[in-house]
Coordinates of C-alpha atoms and ligand atoms in Angstrom, one line a residue:
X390 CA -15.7 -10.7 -13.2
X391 CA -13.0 -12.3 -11.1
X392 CA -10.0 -9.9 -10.1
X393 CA -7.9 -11.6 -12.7
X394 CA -10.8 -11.0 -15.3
X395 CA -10.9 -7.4 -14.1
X396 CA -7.0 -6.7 -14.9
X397 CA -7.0 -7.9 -18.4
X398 CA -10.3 -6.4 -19.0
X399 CA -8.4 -2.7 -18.3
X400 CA -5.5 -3.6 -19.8
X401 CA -7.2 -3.4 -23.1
X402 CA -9.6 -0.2 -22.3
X403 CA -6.7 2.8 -23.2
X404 CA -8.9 4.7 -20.6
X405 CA -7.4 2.8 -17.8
X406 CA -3.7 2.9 -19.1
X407 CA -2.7 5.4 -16.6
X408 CA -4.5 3.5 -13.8
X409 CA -2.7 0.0 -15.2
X410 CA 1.2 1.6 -15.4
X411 CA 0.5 3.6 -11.6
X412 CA -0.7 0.2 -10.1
X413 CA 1.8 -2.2 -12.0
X414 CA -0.3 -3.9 -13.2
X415 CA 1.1 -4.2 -17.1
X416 CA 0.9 -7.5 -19.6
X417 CA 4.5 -7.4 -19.4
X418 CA 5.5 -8.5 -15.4
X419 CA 9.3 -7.2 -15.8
X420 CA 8.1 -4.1 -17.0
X421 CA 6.2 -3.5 -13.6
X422 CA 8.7 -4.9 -11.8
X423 CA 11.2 -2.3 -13.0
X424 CA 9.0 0.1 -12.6
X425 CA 8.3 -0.6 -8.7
X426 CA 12.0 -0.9 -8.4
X427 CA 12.9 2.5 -9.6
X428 CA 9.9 4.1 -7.2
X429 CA 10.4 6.8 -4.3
X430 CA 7.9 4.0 -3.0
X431 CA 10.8 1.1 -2.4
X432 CA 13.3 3.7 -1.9
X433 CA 11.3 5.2 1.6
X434 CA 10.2 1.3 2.4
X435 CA 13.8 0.3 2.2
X436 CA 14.3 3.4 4.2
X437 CA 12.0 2.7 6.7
X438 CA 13.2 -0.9 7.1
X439 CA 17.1 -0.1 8.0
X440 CA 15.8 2.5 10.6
X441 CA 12.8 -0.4 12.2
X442 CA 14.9 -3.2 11.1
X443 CA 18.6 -2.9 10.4
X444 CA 19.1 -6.1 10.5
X445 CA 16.5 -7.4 8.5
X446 CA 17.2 -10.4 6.5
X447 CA 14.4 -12.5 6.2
X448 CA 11.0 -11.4 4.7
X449 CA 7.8 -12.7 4.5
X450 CA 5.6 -11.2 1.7
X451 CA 1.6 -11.4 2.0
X452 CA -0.7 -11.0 -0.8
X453 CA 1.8 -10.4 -2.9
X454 CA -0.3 -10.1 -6.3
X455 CA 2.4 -10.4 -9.3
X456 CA 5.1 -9.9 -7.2
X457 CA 6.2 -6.5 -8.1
X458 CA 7.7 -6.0 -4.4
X459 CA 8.4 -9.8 -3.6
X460 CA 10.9 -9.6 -6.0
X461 CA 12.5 -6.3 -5.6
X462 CA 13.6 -7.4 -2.5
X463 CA 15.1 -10.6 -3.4
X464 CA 17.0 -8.7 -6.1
X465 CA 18.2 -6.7 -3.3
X466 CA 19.2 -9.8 -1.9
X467 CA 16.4 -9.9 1.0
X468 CA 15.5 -14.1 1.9
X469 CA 11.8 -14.0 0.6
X470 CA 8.8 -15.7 1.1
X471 CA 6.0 -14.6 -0.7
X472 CA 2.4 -16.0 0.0
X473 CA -0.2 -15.1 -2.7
X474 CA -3.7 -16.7 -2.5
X475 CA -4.6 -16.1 -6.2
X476 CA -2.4 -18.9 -8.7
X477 CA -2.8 -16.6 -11.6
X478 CA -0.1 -16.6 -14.1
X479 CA -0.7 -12.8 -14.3
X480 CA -1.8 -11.3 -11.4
X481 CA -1.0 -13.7 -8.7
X482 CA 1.4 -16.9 -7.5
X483 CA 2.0 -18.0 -10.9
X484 CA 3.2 -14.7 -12.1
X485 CA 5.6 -14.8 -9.4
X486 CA 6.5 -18.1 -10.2
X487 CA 7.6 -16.9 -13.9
X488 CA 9.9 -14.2 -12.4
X489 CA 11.4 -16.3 -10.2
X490 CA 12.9 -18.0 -13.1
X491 CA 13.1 -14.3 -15.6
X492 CA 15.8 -13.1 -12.6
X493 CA 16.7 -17.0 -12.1
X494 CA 16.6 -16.0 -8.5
X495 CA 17.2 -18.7 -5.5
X496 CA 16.3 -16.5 -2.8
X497 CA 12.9 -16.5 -2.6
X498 CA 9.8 -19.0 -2.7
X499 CA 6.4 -18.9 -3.7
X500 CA 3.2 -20.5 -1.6
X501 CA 0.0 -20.2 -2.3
X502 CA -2.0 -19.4 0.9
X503 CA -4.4 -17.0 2.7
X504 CA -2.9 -15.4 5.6
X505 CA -5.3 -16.6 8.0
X506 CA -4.1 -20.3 6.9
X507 CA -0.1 -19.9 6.5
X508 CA 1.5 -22.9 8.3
X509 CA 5.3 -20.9 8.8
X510 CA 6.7 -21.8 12.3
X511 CA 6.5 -19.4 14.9
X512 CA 9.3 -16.1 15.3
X513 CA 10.8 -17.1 12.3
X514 CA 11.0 -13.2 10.1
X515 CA 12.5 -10.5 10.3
X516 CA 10.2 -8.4 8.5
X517 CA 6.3 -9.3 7.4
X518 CA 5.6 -6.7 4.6
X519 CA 1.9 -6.4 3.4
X520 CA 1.5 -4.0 0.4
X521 CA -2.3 -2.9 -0.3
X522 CA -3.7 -6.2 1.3
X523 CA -4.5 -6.1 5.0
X524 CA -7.2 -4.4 4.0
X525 CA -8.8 -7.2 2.1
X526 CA -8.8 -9.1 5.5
X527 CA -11.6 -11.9 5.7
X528 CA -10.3 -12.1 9.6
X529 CA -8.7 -9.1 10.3
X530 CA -7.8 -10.1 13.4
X531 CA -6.6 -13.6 12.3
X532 CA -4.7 -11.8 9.4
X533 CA -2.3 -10.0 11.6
X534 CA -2.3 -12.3 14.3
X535 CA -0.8 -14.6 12.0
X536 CA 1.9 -11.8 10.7
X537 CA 2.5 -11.4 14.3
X538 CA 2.7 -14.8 15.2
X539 CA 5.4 -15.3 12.6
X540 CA 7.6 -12.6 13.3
X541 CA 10.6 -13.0 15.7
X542 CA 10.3 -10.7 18.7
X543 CA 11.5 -7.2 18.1
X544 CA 10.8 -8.4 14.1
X545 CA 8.7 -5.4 12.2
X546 CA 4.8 -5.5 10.4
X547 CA 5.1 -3.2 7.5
X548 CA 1.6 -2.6 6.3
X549 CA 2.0 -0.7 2.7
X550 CA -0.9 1.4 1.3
X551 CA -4.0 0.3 3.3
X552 CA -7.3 1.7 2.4
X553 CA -8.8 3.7 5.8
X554 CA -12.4 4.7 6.3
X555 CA -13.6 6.5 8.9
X556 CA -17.7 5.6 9.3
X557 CA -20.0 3.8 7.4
X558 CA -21.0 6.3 5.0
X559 CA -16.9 7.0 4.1
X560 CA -17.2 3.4 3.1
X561 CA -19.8 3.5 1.0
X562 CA -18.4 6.9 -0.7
X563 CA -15.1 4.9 -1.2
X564 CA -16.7 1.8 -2.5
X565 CA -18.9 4.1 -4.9
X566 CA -15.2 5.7 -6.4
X567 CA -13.2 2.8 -6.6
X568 CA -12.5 2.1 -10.0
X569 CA -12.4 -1.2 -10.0
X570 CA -15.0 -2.6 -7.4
X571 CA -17.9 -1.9 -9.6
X572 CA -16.0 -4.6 -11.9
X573 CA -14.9 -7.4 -9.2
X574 CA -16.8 -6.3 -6.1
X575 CA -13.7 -6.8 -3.8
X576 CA -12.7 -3.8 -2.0
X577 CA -12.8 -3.3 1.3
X578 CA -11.2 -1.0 4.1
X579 CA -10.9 -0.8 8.2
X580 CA -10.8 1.7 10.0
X581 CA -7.0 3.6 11.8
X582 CA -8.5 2.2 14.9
X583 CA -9.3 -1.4 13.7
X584 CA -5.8 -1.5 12.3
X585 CA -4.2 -0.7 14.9
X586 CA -6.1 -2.8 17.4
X587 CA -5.4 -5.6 15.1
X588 CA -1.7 -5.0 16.1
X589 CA -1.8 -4.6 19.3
X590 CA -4.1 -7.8 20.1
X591 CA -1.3 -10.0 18.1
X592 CA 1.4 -8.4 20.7
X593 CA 2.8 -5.7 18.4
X594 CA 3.2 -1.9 19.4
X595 CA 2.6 0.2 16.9
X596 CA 5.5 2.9 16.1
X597 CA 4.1 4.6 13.3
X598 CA 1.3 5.3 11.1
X599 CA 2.1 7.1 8.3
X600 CA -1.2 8.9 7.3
X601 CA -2.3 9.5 3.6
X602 CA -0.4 13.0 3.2
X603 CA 2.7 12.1 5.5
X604 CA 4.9 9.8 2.7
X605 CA 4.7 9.1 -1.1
X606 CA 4.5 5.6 -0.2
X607 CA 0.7 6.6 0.4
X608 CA 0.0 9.4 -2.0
X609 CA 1.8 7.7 -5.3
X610 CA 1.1 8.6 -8.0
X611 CA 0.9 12.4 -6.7
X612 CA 4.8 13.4 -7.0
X613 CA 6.7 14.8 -3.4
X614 CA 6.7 18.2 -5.6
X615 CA 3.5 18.7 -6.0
X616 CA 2.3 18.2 -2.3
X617 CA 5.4 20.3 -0.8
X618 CA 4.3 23.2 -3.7
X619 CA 0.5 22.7 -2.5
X620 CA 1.8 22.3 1.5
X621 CA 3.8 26.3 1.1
X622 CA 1.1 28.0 -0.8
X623 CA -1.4 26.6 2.0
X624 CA 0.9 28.4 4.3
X625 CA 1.5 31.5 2.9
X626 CA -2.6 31.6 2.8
X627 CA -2.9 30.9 6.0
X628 CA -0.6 33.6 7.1
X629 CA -3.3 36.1 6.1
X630 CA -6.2 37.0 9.1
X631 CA -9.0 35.1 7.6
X632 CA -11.0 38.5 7.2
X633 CA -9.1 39.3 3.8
X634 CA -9.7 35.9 2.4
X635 CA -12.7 37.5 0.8
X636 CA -9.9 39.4 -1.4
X637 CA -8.0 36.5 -2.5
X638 CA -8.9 35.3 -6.0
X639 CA -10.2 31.9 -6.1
X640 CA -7.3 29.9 -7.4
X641 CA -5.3 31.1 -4.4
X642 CA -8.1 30.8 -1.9
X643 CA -8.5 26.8 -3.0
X644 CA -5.5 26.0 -1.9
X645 CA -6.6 26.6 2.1
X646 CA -9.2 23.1 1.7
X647 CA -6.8 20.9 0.0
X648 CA -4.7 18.0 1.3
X649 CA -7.4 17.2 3.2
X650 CA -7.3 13.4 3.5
X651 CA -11.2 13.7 4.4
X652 CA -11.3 14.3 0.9
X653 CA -9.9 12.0 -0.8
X654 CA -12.1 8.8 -0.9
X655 CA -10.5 5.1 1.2
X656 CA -7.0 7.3 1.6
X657 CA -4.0 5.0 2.0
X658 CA -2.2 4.7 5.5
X659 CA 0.9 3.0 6.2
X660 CA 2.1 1.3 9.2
X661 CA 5.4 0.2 11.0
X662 CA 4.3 -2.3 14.3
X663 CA 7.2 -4.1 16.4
X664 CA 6.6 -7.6 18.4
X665 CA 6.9 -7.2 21.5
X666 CA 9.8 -9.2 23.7
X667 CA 7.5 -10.9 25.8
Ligands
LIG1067 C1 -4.4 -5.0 -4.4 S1 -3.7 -6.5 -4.5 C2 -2.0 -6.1 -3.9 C3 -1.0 -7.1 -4.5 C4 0.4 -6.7 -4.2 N1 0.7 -6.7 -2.8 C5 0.7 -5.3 -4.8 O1 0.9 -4.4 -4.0 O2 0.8 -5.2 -6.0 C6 -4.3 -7.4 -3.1 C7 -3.8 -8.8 -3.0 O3 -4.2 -9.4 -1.7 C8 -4.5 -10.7 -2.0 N2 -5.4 -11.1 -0.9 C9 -6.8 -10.9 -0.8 N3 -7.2 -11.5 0.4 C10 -6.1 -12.0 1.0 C11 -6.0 -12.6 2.3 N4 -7.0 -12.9 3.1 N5 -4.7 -13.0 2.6 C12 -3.7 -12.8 1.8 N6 -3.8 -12.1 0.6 C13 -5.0 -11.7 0.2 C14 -5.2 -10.7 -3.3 O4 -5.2 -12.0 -3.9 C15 -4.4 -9.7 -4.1 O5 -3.3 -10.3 -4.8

């Protein structure tokens, strides 16, 4: 199966419908559109754009999918470009394509590209956001170059989501959990380190990496609540000399080994890099 095949093979299997409306990844495209637009997701991107780039006008989208994010922005009136190498009416260019028209917006346009191979001139964004895609790099170091390349100086790489792994044997546990590789075979992840290198070879400096448990941008669809309730308990625990733990029933004791990104298999990261002047 195809990554297209794979989305309207779960769409139908009710035991993915949770997996389908988290991802946005739903028959109906306005429906996950709305959805993204309403998340705590968009609201800490947009966040994170006014403080990296307050001026921020012009956007350049990369592996877009359906275009759940390309087009939030443009209804927040954001210039967009969004590059999508998939032309799928569903999941990729041509769903974009069909939005374009639903929300009869001008603002944004639609190419259908790798982003080793986009042909944009050179400092010509403001902002290159890539949601969940970096990571499926066939030239990682092309990939970002290219973002880089594109970006005016002192223009921001938001990099939404990416997959991390930390060895060889992370990777294949993560590639053995993944719900969907054992359907389309395409996942993939690099490590913080390869990231980041990535960023700083195409004359970016990296200003933040948000880790897996650091924003809700990473850990959707786990709520703010749940890891803050999680994040006090853990401290309260902690409080107590480690030689009464024995005392603590169990379901108070767990919560000392959780949020433990180590745990949780090809954890998300998120990153904000700014080109350099020079
Ligand atoms: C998990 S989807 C994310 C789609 C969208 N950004 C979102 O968050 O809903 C990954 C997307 O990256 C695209 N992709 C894969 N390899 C790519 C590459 N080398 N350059 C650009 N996009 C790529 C795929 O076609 C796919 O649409």
């Amino acid at each position: 199966m195809n990554w297209e095949e794979t989305i309207q093979f779960i769409r139908k299997d009710p035991a993915y419908a949770n997996l389908v409306e988290k991802t946005y990844f739903d028959e109906d495209l306005v429906l996950n559109i709305e959805r993204f637009r309403k998340s705590k997701e968009l609201e800490e991107t947009i966040q994170l754009f006014k403080k990296y780039a307050p001026h921020g006008k012009k956007i350049l989208d990369i592996g877009c999918g359906n275009g759940i994010s390309s087009i939030a922005f443009a209804l927040l009136g954001y210039q967009v470009d969004a590059v999508e190498p998939d032309a799928s009416t569903t999941v990729g260019a041509g769903a974009i394509r069909l939005m374009k028209a639903h929300y009869q917006l001008e603002n944004i346009k639609v190419y259908e590209s790798f982003a080793e191979d986009i042909s944009f001139p050179s400092n010509a964004f403001d902002i290159v956001y890539i949601r969940q895609a970096m990571h499926h790099a066939n030239d990682l170091t092309k990939f970002i170059g290219e973002a880089g390349r594109v970006l005016k100086p002192g223009g921001i790489l938001c990099t939404i989501r990416d997959h991390v792994v930390f060895d060889k044997e992370d990777k294949e546990w993560f590639l053995e959990n993944h719900p969907l590789h054992k359907f389309y075979g395409g996942e993939n992840a690099f490590s913080p380190s390869e990231y980041k290198e990535a960023m700083i070879k195409a004359n970016l400096k990296v200003d933040l990496e948000l880790k897996y448990f650091d924003s809700i941008i990473n850990y959707f669809p786990k709520t703010k609540q749940q890891i803050e309730f999680i994040q006090s308990r853990k401290n309260l625990v902690n409080k107590i000399p480690n030689l009464f733990h024995f005392l603590l029933p169990q379901r108070i004791k767990k919560y000392t080994t959780q949020l433990d990104e180590k745990k949780v298999p090809g954890r998300m990261y998120s990153y904000i890099a700014t080109k350099n002047n020079a």
